Coordinates of C-alpha atoms in Angstrom, one line a residue:
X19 CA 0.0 0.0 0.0
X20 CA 1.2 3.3 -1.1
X21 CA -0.1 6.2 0.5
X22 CA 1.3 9.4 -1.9
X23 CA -0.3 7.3 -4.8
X24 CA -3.6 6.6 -3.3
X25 CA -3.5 10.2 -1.8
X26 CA -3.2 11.4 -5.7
X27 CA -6.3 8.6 -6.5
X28 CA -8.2 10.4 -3.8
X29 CA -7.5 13.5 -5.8
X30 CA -7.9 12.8 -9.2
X31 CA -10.6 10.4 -9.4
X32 CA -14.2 9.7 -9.0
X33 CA -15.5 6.8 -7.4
X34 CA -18.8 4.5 -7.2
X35 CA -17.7 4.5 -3.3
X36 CA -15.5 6.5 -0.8
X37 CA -16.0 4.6 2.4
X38 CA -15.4 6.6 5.9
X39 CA -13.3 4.5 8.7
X40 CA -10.7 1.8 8.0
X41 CA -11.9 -0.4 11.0
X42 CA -13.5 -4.1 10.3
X43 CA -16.9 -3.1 8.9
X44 CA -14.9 -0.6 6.1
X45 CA -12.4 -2.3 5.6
X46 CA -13.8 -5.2 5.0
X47 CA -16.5 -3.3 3.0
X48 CA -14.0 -1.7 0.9
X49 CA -12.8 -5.4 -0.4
X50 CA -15.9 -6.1 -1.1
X51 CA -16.4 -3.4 -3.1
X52 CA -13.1 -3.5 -4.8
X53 CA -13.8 -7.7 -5.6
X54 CA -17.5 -6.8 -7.4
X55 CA -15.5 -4.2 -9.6
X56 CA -16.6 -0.6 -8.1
X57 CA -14.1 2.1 -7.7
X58 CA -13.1 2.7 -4.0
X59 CA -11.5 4.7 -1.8
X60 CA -11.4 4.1 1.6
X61 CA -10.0 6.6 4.3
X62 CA -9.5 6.8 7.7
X63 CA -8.9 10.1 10.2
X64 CA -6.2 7.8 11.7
X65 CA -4.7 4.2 11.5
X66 CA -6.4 1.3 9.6
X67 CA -8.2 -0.2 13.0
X68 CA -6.9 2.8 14.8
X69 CA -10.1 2.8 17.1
X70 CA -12.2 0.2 18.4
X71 CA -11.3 -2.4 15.8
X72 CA -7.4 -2.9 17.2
X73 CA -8.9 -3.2 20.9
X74 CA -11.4 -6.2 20.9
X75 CA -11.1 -9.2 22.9
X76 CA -9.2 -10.8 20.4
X77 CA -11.9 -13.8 19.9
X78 CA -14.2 -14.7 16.9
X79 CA -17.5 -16.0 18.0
X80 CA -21.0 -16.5 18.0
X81 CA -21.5 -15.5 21.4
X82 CA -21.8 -17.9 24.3
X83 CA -23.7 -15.3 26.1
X84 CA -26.0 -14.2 23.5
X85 CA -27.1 -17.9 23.0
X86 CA -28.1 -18.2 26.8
X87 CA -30.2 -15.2 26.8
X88 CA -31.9 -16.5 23.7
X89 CA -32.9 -20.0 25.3
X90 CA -33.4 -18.1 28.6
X91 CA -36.0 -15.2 26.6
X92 CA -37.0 -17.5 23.7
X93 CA -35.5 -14.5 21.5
X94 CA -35.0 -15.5 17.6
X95 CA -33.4 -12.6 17.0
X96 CA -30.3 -13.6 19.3
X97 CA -30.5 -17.3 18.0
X98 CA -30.2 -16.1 14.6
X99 CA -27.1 -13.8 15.8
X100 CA -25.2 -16.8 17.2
X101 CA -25.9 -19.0 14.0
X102 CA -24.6 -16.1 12.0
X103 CA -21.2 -15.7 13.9
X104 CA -20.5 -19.5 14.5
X105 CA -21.0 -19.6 10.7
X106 CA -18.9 -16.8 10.3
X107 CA -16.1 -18.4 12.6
X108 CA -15.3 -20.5 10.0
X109 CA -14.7 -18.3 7.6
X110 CA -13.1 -15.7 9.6
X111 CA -10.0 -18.6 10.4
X112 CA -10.2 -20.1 6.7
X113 CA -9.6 -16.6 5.0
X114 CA -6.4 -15.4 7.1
X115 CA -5.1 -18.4 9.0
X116 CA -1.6 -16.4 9.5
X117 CA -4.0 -14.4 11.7
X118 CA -6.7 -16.5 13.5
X119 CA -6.9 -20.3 15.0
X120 CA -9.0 -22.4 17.1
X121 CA -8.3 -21.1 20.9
X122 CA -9.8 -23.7 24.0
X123 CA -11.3 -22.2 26.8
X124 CA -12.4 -23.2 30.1
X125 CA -15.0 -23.0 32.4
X126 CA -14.4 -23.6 36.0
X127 CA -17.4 -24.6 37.8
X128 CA -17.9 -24.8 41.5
X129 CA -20.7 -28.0 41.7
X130 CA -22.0 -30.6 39.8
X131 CA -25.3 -29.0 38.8
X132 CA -23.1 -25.7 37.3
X133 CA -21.2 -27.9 35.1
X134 CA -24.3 -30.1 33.9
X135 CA -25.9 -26.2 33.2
X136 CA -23.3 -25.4 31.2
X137 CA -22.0 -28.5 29.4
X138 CA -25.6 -28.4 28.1
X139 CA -25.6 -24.8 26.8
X140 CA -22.4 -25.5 25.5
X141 CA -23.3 -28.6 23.5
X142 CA -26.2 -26.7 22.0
X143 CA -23.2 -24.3 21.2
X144 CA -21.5 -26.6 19.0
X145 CA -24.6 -28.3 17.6
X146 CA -25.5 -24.7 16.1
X147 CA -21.6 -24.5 15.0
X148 CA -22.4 -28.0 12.3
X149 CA -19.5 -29.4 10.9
X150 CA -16.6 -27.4 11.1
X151 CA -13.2 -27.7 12.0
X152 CA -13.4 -26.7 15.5
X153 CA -12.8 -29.8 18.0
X154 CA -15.9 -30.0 20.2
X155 CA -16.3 -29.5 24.0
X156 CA -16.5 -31.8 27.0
X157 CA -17.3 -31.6 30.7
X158 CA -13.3 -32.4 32.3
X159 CA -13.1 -33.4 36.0
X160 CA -11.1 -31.3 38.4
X161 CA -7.7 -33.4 37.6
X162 CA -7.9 -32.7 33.9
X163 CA -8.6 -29.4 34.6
X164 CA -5.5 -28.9 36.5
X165 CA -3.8 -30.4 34.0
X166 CA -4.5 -28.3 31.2
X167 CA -4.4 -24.8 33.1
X168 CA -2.6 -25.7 36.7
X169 CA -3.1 -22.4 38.3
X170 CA -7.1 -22.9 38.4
X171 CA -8.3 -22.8 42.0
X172 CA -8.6 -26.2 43.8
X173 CA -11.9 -25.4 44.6
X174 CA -13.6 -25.6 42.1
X175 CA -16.0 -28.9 41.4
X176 CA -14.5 -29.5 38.1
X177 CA -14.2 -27.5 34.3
X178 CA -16.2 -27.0 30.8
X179 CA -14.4 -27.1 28.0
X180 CA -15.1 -25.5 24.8
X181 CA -14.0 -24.1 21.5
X182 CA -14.0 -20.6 19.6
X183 CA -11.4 -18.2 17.8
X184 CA -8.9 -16.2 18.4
X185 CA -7.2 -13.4 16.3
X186 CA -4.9 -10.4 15.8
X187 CA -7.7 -8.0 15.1
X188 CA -5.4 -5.2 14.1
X189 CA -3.3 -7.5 11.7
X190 CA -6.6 -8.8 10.1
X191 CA -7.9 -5.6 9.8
X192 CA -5.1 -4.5 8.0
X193 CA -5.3 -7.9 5.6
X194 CA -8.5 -6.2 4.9
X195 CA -7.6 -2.8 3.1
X196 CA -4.3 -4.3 1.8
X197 CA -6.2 -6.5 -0.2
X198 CA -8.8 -4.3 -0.7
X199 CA -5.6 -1.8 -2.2
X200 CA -4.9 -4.5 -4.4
X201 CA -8.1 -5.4 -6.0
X202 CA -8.2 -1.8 -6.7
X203 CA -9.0 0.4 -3.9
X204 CA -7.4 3.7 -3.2
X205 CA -6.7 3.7 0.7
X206 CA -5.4 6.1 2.8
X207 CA -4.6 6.5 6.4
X208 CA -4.9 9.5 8.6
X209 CA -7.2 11.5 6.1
X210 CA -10.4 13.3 8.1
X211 CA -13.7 14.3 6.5
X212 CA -14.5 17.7 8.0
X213 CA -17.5 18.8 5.4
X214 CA -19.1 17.4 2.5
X215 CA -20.4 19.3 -0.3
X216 CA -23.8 18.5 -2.0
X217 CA -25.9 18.7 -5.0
X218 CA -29.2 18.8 -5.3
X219 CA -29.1 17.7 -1.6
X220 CA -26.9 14.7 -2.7
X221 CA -23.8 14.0 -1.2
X222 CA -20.9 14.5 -4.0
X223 CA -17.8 15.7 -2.4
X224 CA -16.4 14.9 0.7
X225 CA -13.8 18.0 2.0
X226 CA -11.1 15.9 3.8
X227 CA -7.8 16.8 5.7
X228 CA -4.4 15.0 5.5
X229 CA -3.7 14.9 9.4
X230 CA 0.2 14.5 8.7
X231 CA 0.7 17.4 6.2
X232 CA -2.6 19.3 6.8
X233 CA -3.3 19.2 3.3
X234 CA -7.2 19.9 2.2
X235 CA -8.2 17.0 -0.6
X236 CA -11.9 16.8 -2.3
X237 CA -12.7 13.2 -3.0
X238 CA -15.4 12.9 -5.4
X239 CA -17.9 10.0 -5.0
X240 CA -21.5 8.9 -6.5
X241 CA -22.2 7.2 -2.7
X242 CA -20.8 8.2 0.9
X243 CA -20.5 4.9 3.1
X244 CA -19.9 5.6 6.8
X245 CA -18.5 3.1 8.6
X246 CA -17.0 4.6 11.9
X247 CA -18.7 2.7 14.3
X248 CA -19.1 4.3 17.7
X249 CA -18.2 7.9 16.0
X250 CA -20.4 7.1 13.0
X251 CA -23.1 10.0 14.5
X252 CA -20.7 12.9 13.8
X253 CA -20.1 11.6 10.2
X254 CA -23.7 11.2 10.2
X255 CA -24.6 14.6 11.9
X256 CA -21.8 16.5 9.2
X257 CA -23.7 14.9 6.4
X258 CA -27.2 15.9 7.7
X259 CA -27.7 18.2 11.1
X260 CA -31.6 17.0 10.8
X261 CA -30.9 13.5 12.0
X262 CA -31.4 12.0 15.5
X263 CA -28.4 10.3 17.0
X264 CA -28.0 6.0 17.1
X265 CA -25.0 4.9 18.8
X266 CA -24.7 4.4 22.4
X267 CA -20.8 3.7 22.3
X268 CA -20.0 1.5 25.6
X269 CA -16.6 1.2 27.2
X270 CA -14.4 -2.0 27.4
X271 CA -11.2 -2.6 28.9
X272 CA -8.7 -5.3 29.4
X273 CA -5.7 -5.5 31.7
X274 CA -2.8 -7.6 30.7
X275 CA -1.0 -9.9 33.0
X276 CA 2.1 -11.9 32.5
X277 CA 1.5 -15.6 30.4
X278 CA 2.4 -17.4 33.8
X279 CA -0.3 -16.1 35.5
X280 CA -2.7 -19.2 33.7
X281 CA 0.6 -21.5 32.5
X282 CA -1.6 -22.6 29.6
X283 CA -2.4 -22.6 26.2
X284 CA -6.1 -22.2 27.1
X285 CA -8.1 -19.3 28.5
X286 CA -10.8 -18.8 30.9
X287 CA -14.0 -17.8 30.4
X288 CA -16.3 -16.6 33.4
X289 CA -19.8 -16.9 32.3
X290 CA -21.2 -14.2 34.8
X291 CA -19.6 -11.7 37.3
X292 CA -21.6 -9.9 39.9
X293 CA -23.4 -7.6 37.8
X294 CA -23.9 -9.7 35.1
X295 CA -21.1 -9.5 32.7
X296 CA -18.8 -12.1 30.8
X297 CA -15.2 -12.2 31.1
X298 CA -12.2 -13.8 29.5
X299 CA -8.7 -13.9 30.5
X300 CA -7.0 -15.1 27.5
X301 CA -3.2 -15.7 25.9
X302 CA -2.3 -13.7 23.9
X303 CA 1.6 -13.9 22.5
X304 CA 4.0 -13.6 25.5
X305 CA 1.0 -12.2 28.0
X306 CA -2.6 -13.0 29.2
X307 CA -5.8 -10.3 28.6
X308 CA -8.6 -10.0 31.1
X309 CA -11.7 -8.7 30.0
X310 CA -13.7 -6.9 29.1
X311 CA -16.0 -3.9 31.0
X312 CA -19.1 -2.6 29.8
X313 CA -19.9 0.7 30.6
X314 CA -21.8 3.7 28.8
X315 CA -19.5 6.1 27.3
X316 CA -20.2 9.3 26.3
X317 CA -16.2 11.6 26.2
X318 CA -15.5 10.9 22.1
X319 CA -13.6 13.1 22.1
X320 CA -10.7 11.4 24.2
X321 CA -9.5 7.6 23.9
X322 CA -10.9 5.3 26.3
X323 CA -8.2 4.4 28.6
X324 CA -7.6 2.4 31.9
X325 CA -9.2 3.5 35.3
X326 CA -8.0 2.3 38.5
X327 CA -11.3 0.9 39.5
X328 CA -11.4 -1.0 36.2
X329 CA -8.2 -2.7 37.0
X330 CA -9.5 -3.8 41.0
X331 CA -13.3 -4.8 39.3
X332 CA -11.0 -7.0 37.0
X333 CA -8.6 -8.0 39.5
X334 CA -11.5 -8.9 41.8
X335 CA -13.4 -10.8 38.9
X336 CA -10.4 -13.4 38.1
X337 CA -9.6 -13.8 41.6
X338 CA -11.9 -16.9 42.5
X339 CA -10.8 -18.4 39.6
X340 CA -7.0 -19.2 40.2
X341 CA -5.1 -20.2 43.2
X342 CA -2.8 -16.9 43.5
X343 CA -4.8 -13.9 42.4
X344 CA -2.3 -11.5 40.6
X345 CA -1.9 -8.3 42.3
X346 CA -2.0 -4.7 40.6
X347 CA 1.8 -5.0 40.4
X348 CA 1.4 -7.7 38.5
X349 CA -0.1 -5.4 36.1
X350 CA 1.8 -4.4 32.8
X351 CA -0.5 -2.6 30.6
X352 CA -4.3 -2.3 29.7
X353 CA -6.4 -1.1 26.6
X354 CA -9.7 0.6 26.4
X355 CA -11.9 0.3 23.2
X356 CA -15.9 1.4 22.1
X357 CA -18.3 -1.3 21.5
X358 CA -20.9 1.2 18.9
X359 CA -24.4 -0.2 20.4
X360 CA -27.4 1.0 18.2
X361 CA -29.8 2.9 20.3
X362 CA -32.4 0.6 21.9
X363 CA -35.1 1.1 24.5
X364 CA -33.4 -1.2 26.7
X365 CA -32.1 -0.1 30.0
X366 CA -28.1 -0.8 29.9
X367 CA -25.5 -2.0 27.3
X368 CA -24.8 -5.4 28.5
X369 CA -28.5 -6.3 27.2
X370 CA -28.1 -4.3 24.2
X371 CA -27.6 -6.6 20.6
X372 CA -24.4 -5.8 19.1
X373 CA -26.3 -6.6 15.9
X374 CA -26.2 -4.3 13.0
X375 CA -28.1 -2.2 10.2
X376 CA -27.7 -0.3 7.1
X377 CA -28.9 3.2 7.0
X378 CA -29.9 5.0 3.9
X379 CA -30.5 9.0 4.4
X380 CA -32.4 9.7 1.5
X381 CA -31.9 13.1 2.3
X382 CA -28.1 13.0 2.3
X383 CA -28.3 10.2 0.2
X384 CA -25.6 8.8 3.2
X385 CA -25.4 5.0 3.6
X386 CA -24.1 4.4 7.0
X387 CA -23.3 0.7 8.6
X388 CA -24.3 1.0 12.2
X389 CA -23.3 -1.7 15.6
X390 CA -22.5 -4.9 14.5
X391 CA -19.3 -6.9 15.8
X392 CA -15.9 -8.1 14.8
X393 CA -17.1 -12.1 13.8
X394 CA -19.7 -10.6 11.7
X395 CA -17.6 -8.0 9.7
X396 CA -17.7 -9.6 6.3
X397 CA -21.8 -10.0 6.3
X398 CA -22.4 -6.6 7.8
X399 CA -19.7 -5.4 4.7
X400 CA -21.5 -7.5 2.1
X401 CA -25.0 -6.1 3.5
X402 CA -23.8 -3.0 3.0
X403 CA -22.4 -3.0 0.0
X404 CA -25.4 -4.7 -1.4
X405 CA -27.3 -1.9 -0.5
X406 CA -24.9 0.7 -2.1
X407 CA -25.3 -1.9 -5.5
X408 CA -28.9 -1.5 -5.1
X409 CA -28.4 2.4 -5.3
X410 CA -25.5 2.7 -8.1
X411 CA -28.6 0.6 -10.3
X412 CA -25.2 -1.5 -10.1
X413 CA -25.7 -5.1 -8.2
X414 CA -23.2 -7.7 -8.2
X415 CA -22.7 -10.0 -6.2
X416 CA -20.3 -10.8 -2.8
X417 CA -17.4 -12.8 -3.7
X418 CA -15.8 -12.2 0.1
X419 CA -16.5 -15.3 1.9
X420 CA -13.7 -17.7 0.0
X421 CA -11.2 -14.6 -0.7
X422 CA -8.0 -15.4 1.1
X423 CA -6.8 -12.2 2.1
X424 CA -2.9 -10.8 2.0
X425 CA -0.5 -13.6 3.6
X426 CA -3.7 -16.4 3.8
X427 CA -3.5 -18.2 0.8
X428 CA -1.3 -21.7 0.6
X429 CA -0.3 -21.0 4.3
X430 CA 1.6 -23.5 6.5
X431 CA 3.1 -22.8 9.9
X432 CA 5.9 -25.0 9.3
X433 CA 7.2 -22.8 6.7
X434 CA 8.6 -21.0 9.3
X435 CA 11.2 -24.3 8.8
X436 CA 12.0 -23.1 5.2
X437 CA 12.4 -19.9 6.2
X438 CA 15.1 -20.9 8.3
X439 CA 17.0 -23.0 6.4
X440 CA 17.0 -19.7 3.9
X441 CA 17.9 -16.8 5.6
X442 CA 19.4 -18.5 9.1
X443 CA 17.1 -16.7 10.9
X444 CA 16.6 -17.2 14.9
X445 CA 13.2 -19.4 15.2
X446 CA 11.4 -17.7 17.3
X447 CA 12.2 -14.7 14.1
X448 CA 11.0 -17.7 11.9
X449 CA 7.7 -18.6 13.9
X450 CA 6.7 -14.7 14.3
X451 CA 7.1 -13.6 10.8
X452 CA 5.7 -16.7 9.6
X453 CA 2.4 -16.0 12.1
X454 CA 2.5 -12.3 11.3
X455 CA 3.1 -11.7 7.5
X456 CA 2.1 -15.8 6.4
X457 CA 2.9 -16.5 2.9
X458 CA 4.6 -12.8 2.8
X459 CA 7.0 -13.4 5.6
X460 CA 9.9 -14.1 3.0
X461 CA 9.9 -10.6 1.7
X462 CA 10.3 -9.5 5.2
X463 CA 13.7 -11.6 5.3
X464 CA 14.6 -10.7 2.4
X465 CA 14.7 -7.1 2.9
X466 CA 16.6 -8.3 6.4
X467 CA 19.2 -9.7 4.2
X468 CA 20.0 -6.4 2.2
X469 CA 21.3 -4.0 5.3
X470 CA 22.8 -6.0 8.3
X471 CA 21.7 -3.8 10.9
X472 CA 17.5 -5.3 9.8
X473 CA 18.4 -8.7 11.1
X474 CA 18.9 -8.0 14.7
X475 CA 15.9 -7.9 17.1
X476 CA 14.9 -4.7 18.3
X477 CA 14.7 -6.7 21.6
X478 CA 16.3 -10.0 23.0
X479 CA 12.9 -10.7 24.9
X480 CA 11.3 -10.1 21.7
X481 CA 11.1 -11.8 18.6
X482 CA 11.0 -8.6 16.4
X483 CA 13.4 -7.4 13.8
X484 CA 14.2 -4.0 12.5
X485 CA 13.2 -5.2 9.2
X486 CA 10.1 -5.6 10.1
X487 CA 9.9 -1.8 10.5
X488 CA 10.7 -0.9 7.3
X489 CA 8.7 -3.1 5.4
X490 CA 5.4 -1.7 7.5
X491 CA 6.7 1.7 6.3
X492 CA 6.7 0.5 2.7
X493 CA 4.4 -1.9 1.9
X494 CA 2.0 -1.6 5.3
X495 CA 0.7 2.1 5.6
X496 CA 3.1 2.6 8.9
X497 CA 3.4 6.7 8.9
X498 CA 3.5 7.2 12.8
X499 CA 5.5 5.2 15.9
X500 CA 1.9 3.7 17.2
X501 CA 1.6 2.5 13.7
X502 CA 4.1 0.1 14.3
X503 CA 4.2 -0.5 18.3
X504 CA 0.4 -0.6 18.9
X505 CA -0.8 -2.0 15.9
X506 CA 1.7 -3.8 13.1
X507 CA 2.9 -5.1 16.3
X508 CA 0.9 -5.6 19.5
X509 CA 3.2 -4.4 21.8
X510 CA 1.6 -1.4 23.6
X511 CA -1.0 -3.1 24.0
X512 CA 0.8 -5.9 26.2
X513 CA 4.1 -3.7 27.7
X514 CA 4.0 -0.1 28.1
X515 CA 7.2 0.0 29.6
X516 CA 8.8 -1.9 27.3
X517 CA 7.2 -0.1 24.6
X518 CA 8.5 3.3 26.0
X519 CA 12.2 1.8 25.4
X520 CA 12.2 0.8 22.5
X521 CA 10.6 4.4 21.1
X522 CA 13.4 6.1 20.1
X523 CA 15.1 2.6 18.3
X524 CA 11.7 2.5 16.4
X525 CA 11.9 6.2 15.4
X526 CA 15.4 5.5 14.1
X527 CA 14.6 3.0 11.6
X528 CA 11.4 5.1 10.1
X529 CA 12.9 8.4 10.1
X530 CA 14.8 7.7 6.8
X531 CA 12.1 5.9 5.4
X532 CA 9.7 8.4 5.5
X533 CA 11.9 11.4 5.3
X534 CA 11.5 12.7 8.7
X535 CA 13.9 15.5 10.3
X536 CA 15.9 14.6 13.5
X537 CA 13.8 17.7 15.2
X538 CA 10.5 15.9 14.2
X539 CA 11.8 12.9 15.4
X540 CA 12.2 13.9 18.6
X541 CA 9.2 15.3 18.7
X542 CA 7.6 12.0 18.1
X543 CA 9.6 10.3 20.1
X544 CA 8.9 12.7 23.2
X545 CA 4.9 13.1 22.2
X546 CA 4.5 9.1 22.5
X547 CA 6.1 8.2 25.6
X548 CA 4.4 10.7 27.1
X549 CA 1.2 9.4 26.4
X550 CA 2.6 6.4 27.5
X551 CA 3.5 7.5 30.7
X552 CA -0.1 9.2 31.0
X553 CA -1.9 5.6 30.6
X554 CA 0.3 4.0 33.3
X555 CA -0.5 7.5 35.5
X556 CA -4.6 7.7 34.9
X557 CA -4.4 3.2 35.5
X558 CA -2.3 4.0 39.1
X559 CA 0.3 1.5 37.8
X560 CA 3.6 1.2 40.0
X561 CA 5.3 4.9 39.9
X562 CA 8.7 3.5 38.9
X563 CA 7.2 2.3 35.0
X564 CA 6.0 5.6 34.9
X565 CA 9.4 7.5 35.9
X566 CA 11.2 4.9 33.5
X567 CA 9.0 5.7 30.7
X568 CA 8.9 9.9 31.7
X569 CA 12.8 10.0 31.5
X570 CA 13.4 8.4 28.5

């Protein structure tokens, strides 16, 4: 993905579609668009998944609890939505499987009749799932519990055990629009709408702004598609002041603890917590995530970011669960994202469907894609896109659910072998770039192999290379440091004090690339480890990460 030569697309051409937000829903709208032969653009105001679609749970599902409220309430519509996602599961894992697997989880339970309540739900879980790939749950006693995950509590009765998926929803997100840029698409990164310009009351121009350069661009378009999920009201508003608001955004957080704290492979899943939520603590890389909150959120205009009392609830959550409860010191870093809840009658946001619609403004002539959830990306994108077909006088149809996306097709893990034998590469190098880039990891190691300084790690505990920096400048959108610590990688999300150190090595190995100054650099450099600092400060983290990451 080249950015100055979309940026000049966005300038020079018209298009069938200019989609608003580079999360899963446009993304994964704009390949869909781009595969049934429309012209595309797709922009962001920030980073491709920049927002709520980098800071998920990491799991692709149907929905354990949705399916239990729908037995519970006789409710269709919540049957239908775990059918939907199970069937989406599949596809999610077949169409990137650099990027997403099969992840067990457990369910400790604390007597007999708990774990006879729940192997049933759970069976009914994988009888709506059919015949898939996924290995299918059992009830384990408490001995084969331990033996899976051995810091469970020995209280417990015994453990459920069941299937779903797990991804790197940044990564996949960013699949999306690079293959959406290669069937055709002009995307572009960090490029704000801040007015649109009509005719006849139609929606023809959009005014944008290049955040980096503060450039003005017109992008010229026969249909506007807003997909910016919990902000999609103020694209919505900008197009039409007349219209009453839909999104209730709600807050969710996760804490991240280190990988010993479950000494498994498996994750946990706590089907209800005082006050009625679901929580996972899950493995993720080198660390474990426990999550998420739910709470209404109404500050858009500043990221959602860690609280103190969201790190005790969470704290306080796991604790029954294993036999040492992990302390806030054990605490390395937490992430805060916006679940884009359509408006509903109903009185909080954990009972709220995170279902979605399609909105035509005939006034506007707007489209806008509205709620919704990561499993379901690719049938909310293909319902909207359908709808846009139905407006062009233009239908065609999806061709989305068998499309491998960039790095998915011909994968194997065990290329990671080959890669090896080729470039003599550490394996733990091998295994990551293999997991990260799949069938596109070699051009990673071959661009290592050109300068020797790209084949060291930028870290010992760390299986990253500095090549990896430079091809995410190049061929992977990567214009700012959190490009490439928070989102090409994962690393903010999992270490902010690690990630504070290894700023200014980062900054070194883009500056060139992208022509930057060493005064701008610095400024970068400075600007992002203080924010850094300032998450660790607003979470109450221990003072000495925050001093280390302040004085860098």
């Amino acid at each position: 993905m080249n950015r100055e030569r979309n940026k000049e697309r966005l300038r020079q051409e018209e298009f069938d579609i200019c989609i608003i937000g580079a999360g899963a829903s446009g993304a994964g709208a704009a390949l869909d668009a781009a595969l049934r032969g429309y012209r595309v653009a797709l922009i962001d105001r920030g980073d491709v998944a920049g927002e709520t679609s980098s800071r998920s749970t990491k799991l692709i599902h149907g929905g354990v609890r949705y399916l239990e409220q729908a037995i519970k309430k006789l409710d269709l519509a919540q049957l239908r939505q775990v059918r939907h996602g199970l069937a989406e599961r599949r596809t999610v894992l077949r169409n990137a499987p650099h990027l997403a697997h099969p992840l067990a989880l457990l369910t400790p339970v604390f007597s007999w009749f708990e774990g006879m309540y729940i192997t049933i739900g759970l069976t009914l879980y994988d009888f709506f799932a059919g015949h898939d790939a996924f290995p299918k749950g059992r009830w384990l006693n408490k001995a084969q519990a331990l033996d899976k995950m051995p810091t469970l509590t020995p209280n417990m009765n015994s453990a459920v055990l069941y299937y779903d998926g797990q991804f790197n929803d940044a990564r996949y997100a960013l699949a999306l629009a690079h293959s959406a840029d290669e069937a055709g698409a002009a995307v572009a990164n960090y490029v704000a709408v801040t007015s649109f310009e009509h005719e006849n009351g139609q929606l023809r121009t959009a005014v944008a702004q290049d955040q980096l350069t503060g450039e003005t661009i017109q992008i010229r378009a026969k249909i506007f598609l807003n997909c910016t999920g919990p902000y999609a009201d103020a694209v919505r508003l900008l197009a039409n002041p007349n219209l009453d608001r839909r999104i209730r955004p709600s807050k969710g957080v996760h804490i991240v603890l280190p990988r010993e704290t479950l000494q498994s492979d498996c994750a946990i899943l706590i089907p209800k917590t005082a006050d009625g939520r679901v929580v996972f603590a899950i493995p993720f890389g080198d660390k474990v995530f426990v999550g998420t909150t739910d709470d209404d959120y109404s500050d858009l205009k500043h990221e959602p970011v860690l609280e103190p009392a969201e790190v005790d609830y969470l704290l306080e959550t796991l604790q029954p669960y294993l036999a040492k409860t992990p302390s806030r010191t054990d605490v390395q870093a937490g992430f805060g994202g916006l679940r884009p809840l359509i408006v509903s009658s109903r009185a909080d946001t954990k009972t709220l469907l995170r279902d979605h619609e399609v909105e035509h403004d005939p006034a506007s002539g707007l489209v806008s894609l509205l709620g919704g959830k990561w499993t379901t990306y690719r049938l909310m994108a293909q319902d909207a896109i359908d709808r846009v077909g139905e407006l062009l006088n233009k239908s065609v149809d999806s061709l989305t659910e068998t499309h491998y996306l960039v790095g998915g097709e011909n994968y194997r893990f065990e290329d990671w072998l080959v890669l090896q034998n080729r470039y003599g590469l550490p394996t733990d190098v091998c295994q990551h770039l293999v997991r990260t880039y799949g069938n596109r990891a070699e051009r990673v190691a071959q661009l290592a192999q050109k300068q020797p300084n790209l084949t060291e790690k930028v870290t010992a505990s760390q299986p990253f290379i500095n090549a990896e920096v430079v091809y995410q400048v190049r061929e992977e959108m990567a214009v700012t440091l959190r490009d490439v610590l928070a989102r090409r990688w994962r690393l903010e999300l999992s270490d902010w004090r690690l990630t504070a150190q290894l700023v200014p090595q980062v900054a070194e190995l883009m500056a060139p690339e992208l022509g930057w100054s060493d005064e701008y650099c610095r400024e970068q450099v400075a600007s992002y480890q203080h924010l850094l600092a300032s998450f660790m400060n607003k979470a109450s983290l221990v003072a000495e990460r925050v001093t280390t990451a302040s004085s860098l």
